[in-house]
Tab-separated table of C-alpha atoms in Angstrom:
chain	number	residue	atom	x	y	z
A	16	MET	CA	23.292	18.257	10.012
A	17	VAL	CA	23.195	14.604	10.164
A	18	LEU	CA	19.572	12.859	9.788
A	19	TYR	CA	18.882	10.237	12.208
A	20	GLU	CA	15.574	8.219	11.669
A	21	TYR	CA	13.670	5.953	14.508
A	22	PRO	CA	10.830	3.829	13.461
A	23	PHE	CA	7.834	2.907	16.181
A	24	ASN	CA	6.593	0.172	14.963
A	25	GLU	CA	7.961	-3.015	12.749
A	26	SER	CA	6.319	-2.190	9.582
A	27	ILE	CA	7.991	1.349	9.390
A	28	ARG	CA	11.273	-0.495	10.403
A	29	THR	CA	11.154	-2.844	7.501
A	30	MET	CA	10.109	0.239	4.818
A	31	LEU	CA	13.300	1.934	6.126
A	32	ARG	CA	15.485	-1.021	5.771
A	33	LEU	CA	14.139	-1.654	2.140
A	34	GLU	CA	14.824	2.152	1.416
A	35	HIS	CA	18.158	1.960	2.763
A	36	LEU	CA	18.774	-1.120	0.374
A	37	PHE	CA	17.274	0.286	-2.681
A	38	ASP	CA	19.328	3.419	-2.264
A	39	ARG	CA	22.456	1.393	-1.697
A	40	LEU	CA	21.883	-0.399	-5.024
A	41	GLY	CA	21.050	2.414	-6.915
A	42	ALA	CA	24.533	4.101	-5.837
A	43	LEU	CA	26.510	0.813	-6.181
A	44	VAL	CA	25.015	-0.018	-9.839
A	45	ALA	CA	26.063	3.558	-11.020
A	46	ARG	CA	29.615	2.805	-10.474
A	47	GLU	CA	31.969	1.034	-12.812
A	48	THR	CA	34.228	-1.402	-11.103
A	49	ALA	CA	33.339	-5.302	-10.831
A	50	LEU	CA	33.603	-4.996	-6.916
A	51	ASP	CA	30.861	-2.396	-6.864
A	52	HIS	CA	28.542	-4.365	-8.974
A	53	HIS	CA	29.492	-7.539	-6.823
A	54	PHE	CA	28.189	-5.708	-3.805
A	55	ALA	CA	25.136	-4.660	-5.608
A	56	LEU	CA	24.426	-8.115	-6.414
A	57	VAL	CA	24.667	-8.813	-2.739
A	58	THR	CA	22.061	-5.538	-2.392
A	59	LEU	CA	19.598	-7.075	-4.296
A	60	PHE	CA	19.784	-10.235	-2.715
A	61	GLU	CA	19.394	-8.554	0.847
A	62	ILE	CA	16.242	-7.092	-0.606
A	63	LEU	CA	14.936	-10.203	-1.466
A	64	ASP	CA	15.397	-11.922	2.212
A	65	VAL	CA	13.645	-8.760	3.489
A	66	ALA	CA	10.920	-8.239	0.942
A	67	SER	CA	10.144	-12.175	1.267
A	68	ARG	CA	7.747	-11.443	4.017
A	69	ALA	CA	4.554	-12.866	2.605
A	70	ASP	CA	2.194	-9.779	3.663
A	71	LEU	CA	4.526	-7.009	2.789
A	72	LYS	CA	3.166	-6.279	-0.481
A	73	SER	CA	-0.731	-6.670	0.720
A	74	ASP	CA	0.044	-4.046	3.584
A	75	LEU	CA	1.617	-1.523	1.326
A	76	LEU	CA	-1.429	-1.708	-0.980
A	77	LYS	CA	-3.856	-1.272	2.185
A	78	GLU	CA	-1.623	1.761	3.206
A	79	LEU	CA	-1.712	3.278	-0.753
A	80	GLU	CA	-5.256	2.855	-0.386
A	81	LYS	CA	-5.493	4.265	3.196
A	82	HIS	CA	-3.672	7.386	1.827
A	83	LYS	CA	-5.923	7.866	-1.439
A	84	ALA	CA	-9.205	7.782	0.590
A	85	GLN	CA	-7.720	10.207	3.008
A	86	PHE	CA	-6.507	12.776	0.294
A	87	ASN	CA	-9.593	12.243	-1.201
A	88	GLY	CA	-11.505	13.311	1.651
A	89	TYR	CA	-9.923	16.739	1.223
A	90	ARG	CA	-11.401	17.800	-2.055
A	91	GLY	CA	-13.614	20.666	-1.656
A	92	SER	CA	-12.091	21.926	1.366
A	93	ALA	CA	-11.009	25.678	2.063
A	94	GLY	CA	-7.516	26.344	1.382
A	95	ILE	CA	-6.825	23.431	-0.412
A	96	ASP	CA	-4.812	23.662	-3.750
A	97	GLU	CA	-6.738	21.300	-6.057
A	98	ALA	CA	-4.100	21.007	-8.540
A	99	ARG	CA	-1.624	19.640	-5.862
A	100	LEU	CA	-4.251	17.449	-4.215
A	101	ASP	CA	-4.552	15.952	-7.797
A	102	GLU	CA	-0.924	15.418	-8.373
A	103	VAL	CA	-0.524	13.482	-4.874
A	104	ILE	CA	-3.339	11.344	-5.256
A	105	ALA	CA	-2.091	10.457	-8.770
A	106	ARG	CA	1.067	9.506	-7.654
A	107	ILE	CA	-0.657	7.294	-5.068
A	108	ASP	CA	-2.871	5.847	-7.327
A	109	GLY	CA	0.107	5.206	-10.068
A	110	ALA	CA	2.312	3.350	-7.099
A	111	PHE	CA	-0.867	1.250	-6.339
A	112	GLN	CA	-1.254	-0.049	-9.984
A	113	ARG	CA	2.030	-0.819	-10.537
A	114	LEU	CA	2.559	-2.783	-7.170
A	115	ASN	CA	-0.978	-4.567	-7.547
A	116	ALA	CA	0.102	-5.693	-10.765
A	117	MET	CA	3.072	-7.359	-9.670
A	118	SER	CA	2.359	-11.003	-9.840
A	119	GLY	CA	3.380	-13.844	-7.500
A	120	LYS	CA	5.468	-13.413	-4.707
A	121	THR	CA	7.987	-10.548	-4.389
A	122	GLY	CA	11.193	-11.527	-6.206
A	123	ALA	CA	9.927	-14.515	-7.998
A	124	ALA	CA	11.323	-13.789	-11.121
A	125	LEU	CA	14.670	-13.720	-9.698
A	126	THR	CA	14.336	-16.612	-7.655
A	127	ALA	CA	13.552	-18.504	-10.909
A	128	ASN	CA	16.669	-17.621	-12.099
A	129	ASP	CA	19.184	-20.130	-11.224
A	130	TRP	CA	22.220	-18.796	-12.443
A	131	LEU	CA	21.656	-15.582	-9.857
A	132	MET	CA	20.376	-18.319	-7.186
A	133	SER	CA	23.546	-20.058	-7.778
A	134	ILE	CA	25.442	-16.923	-6.962
A	135	ARG	CA	23.038	-16.207	-3.652
A	136	SER	CA	23.901	-19.791	-2.076
A	137	ARG	CA	27.435	-19.167	-1.983
A	138	ILE	CA	27.608	-15.151	-1.582
A	139	SER	CA	27.777	-15.510	2.400
A	140	ILE	CA	30.087	-18.187	2.477
A	141	PRO	CA	33.693	-16.409	3.262
A	142	GLY	CA	35.070	-16.108	-0.544
A	143	GLY	CA	32.611	-18.364	-1.697
A	144	THR	CA	32.241	-16.639	-4.925
A	145	CYS	CA	36.141	-17.005	-6.056
A	146	GLU	CA	36.292	-17.978	-9.917
A	147	PHE	CA	37.236	-21.665	-9.024
A	148	ASP	CA	33.912	-21.868	-6.977
A	149	LEU	CA	31.881	-19.759	-9.852
A	150	PRO	CA	33.433	-19.521	-12.815
A	151	ALA	CA	30.383	-18.069	-14.733
A	152	TYR	CA	30.417	-15.551	-12.427
A	153	TYR	CA	34.092	-14.591	-12.721
A	154	HIS	CA	33.342	-14.226	-16.559
A	155	TRP	CA	30.389	-11.921	-16.214
A	156	GLN	CA	32.376	-9.791	-13.682
A	157	GLN	CA	34.910	-9.560	-16.477
A	158	LEU	CA	32.299	-7.850	-19.125
A	159	LEU	CA	32.380	-4.371	-19.574
A	160	PRO	CA	30.653	-2.169	-16.856
A	161	VAL	CA	27.903	-1.138	-19.061
A	162	ARG	CA	26.901	-4.762	-19.600
A	163	ARG	CA	26.827	-5.531	-16.191
A	164	ARG	CA	24.935	-2.426	-15.353
A	165	LYS	CA	22.317	-3.120	-17.605
A	166	ASP	CA	21.980	-6.837	-16.397
A	167	ILE	CA	21.583	-5.643	-12.692
A	168	MET	CA	19.002	-3.450	-13.761
A	169	GLN	CA	17.123	-5.858	-15.624
A	170	TRP	CA	17.057	-7.909	-12.683
A	171	ALA	CA	16.118	-5.378	-10.316
A	172	GLN	CA	13.524	-3.880	-12.470
A	173	SER	CA	10.824	-6.700	-11.293
A	174	LEU	CA	11.461	-4.882	-7.609
A	175	MET	CA	10.775	-1.272	-9.076
A	176	PRO	CA	7.267	-1.261	-8.171
A	177	LEU	CA	8.132	-1.962	-4.497
A	178	ALA	CA	10.484	0.835	-4.449
A	179	GLU	CA	7.994	3.278	-5.802
A	180	ALA	CA	5.376	2.282	-3.066
A	181	LEU	CA	8.001	2.804	-0.056
A	182	GLN	CA	9.258	6.362	-1.716
A	183	VAL	CA	5.870	6.934	-1.801
A	184	LEU	CA	4.413	6.045	1.454
A	185	LEU	CA	7.827	7.309	3.314
A	186	GLY	CA	7.423	10.346	1.462
A	187	LEU	CA	3.836	11.164	2.923
A	188	LEU	CA	5.056	10.063	6.418
A	189	ARG	CA	8.076	12.562	6.314
A	190	ASP	CA	5.922	15.234	5.548
A	191	THR	CA	3.149	15.083	8.312
A	192	GLY	CA	5.823	16.099	10.632
A	193	SER	CA	7.055	19.724	11.764
A	194	PRO	CA	10.761	20.100	13.272
A	195	HIS	CA	11.006	22.232	16.187
A	196	LYS	CA	14.097	22.664	18.339
A	197	VAL	CA	14.839	21.134	21.533
A	198	ALA	CA	17.427	20.160	24.297
A	199	ALA	CA	19.276	17.504	25.868
A	200	THR	CA	20.101	18.124	29.518
A	201	ALA	CA	23.487	16.445	30.435
A	202	GLY	CA	23.196	14.247	27.270
A	203	GLN	CA	19.491	13.221	27.894
A	204	PHE	CA	16.582	13.829	26.485
A	205	GLN	CA	12.718	12.505	27.048
A	206	GLN	CA	9.510	13.880	26.056
A	207	SER	CA	6.148	12.369	26.438
A	208	LEU	CA	3.860	11.673	23.551
A	209	PRO	CA	-0.124	12.637	23.458
A	210	SER	CA	-2.007	9.089	24.127
A	211	GLY	CA	-4.391	10.380	21.366
A	212	ARG	CA	-1.929	10.751	18.249
A	213	ALA	CA	-0.167	7.569	16.766
A	214	TYR	CA	3.281	8.321	16.093
A	215	GLN	CA	5.526	6.296	13.537
A	216	LEU	CA	8.642	8.156	12.983
A	217	LEU	CA	11.125	10.208	14.875
A	218	ARG	CA	13.612	12.426	13.054
A	219	MET	CA	16.509	14.366	14.621
A	220	ARG	CA	19.292	16.461	13.006
A	221	LEU	CA	22.231	16.677	14.939
A	222	ASP	CA	25.397	18.880	14.021
A	223	PRO	CA	28.485	16.592	13.203
A	224	SER	CA	30.666	18.931	14.392
A	225	LEU	CA	29.629	18.035	17.965
A	226	GLY	CA	30.866	14.442	17.439
A	227	LEU	CA	27.635	12.795	19.347
A	228	ILE	CA	26.239	9.806	18.533
A	229	PRO	CA	22.137	9.650	19.504
A	230	GLU	CA	20.975	6.377	20.838
A	231	ILE	CA	16.998	6.665	20.655
A	232	THR	CA	14.615	4.424	22.220
A	233	GLY	CA	10.542	5.099	22.306
A	234	HIS	CA	7.289	3.742	21.932
A	235	ARG	CA	3.647	5.113	21.419
A	236	LEU	CA	3.976	6.854	25.085
A	237	MET	CA	7.486	8.253	25.145
A	238	VAL	CA	10.532	9.033	23.560
A	239	SER	CA	14.119	9.104	25.053
A	240	ILE	CA	17.737	10.302	23.157
A	241	ARG	CA	20.911	9.947	25.087
A	242	LEU	CA	23.565	11.506	23.179
A	243	MET	CA	26.662	9.649	23.383
A	244	ARG	CA	30.648	10.062	22.917
A	245	GLN	CA	32.970	7.757	21.304
A	246	ASP	CA	36.441	7.512	23.182
A	247	ASP	CA	39.783	6.396	21.409
A	248	GLU	CA	38.893	2.794	21.999
A	249	GLY	CA	35.404	3.276	20.297
A	250	ARG	CA	33.432	2.819	23.712
A	251	LEU	CA	30.449	5.258	24.072
A	252	LYS	CA	30.019	7.571	27.209
A	253	LEU	CA	26.928	9.629	27.853
A	254	ALA	CA	27.859	13.382	26.933
A	255	ALA	CA	27.847	15.610	29.797
A	256	GLU	CA	26.940	19.001	27.907
A	257	ASP	CA	23.889	20.485	27.145
A	258	THR	CA	23.213	20.264	23.477
A	259	ALA	CA	20.566	21.557	21.227
A	260	PHE	CA	18.874	19.642	18.009
A	261	GLU	CA	16.227	19.336	15.822
A	262	LEU	CA	13.500	17.071	16.766
A	263	THR	CA	10.644	16.131	14.351
A	264	LEU	CA	7.726	13.444	15.197
A	265	CYS	CA	5.739	12.109	12.311
A	266	THR	CA	1.989	10.108	12.098
């Protein structure tokens, strides 16, 4: 089953984008070739671009604090596994402490590195990182993979508290949803959302063998999904058949 996620607000949208970039960075750093490590740096700079929003760190700290208070409120309740509760609170608290300990603007240690910033200034130019433009960067690309990997991990280290906070918060959000089976009629599905609940994330799982692509739209009162099929020229057309899929709404 292929998982698709759709955020209902800008805060979750930013968090999902950053999670996607951190996942990509981890996958690229683990590889061996200079080309993979070049795109690892591209990804690192993309993380800086997204994470540079001034209020991102404070927003994440507030969310962690809110979750900690919520879970502390469960103490002493019937049916609560206290050991599991302590484990979750410890994860939240650890993520909060490490993110709060980050000094200055997110990524400040990287933006202070003139060599990295010289690459960043040219990396968006088509062919702008050729050996005659950036000979020092070309030299770095000739180093052994283990050396390049060590450098990238060192540069990314200052962003790891941010990645940890995202992992904790998105994990807690996803755990709030309960999957259930629904069906799209002639390729279309709509569901009203109760006004008393603030849904933040939609998750759907779809059988890849069906060859369908979901177009998801939604807001606090309604969610709509259109299941599309791509023709030989790449154009998307609404699927005519009824289709079952798994839907999860997370608060």
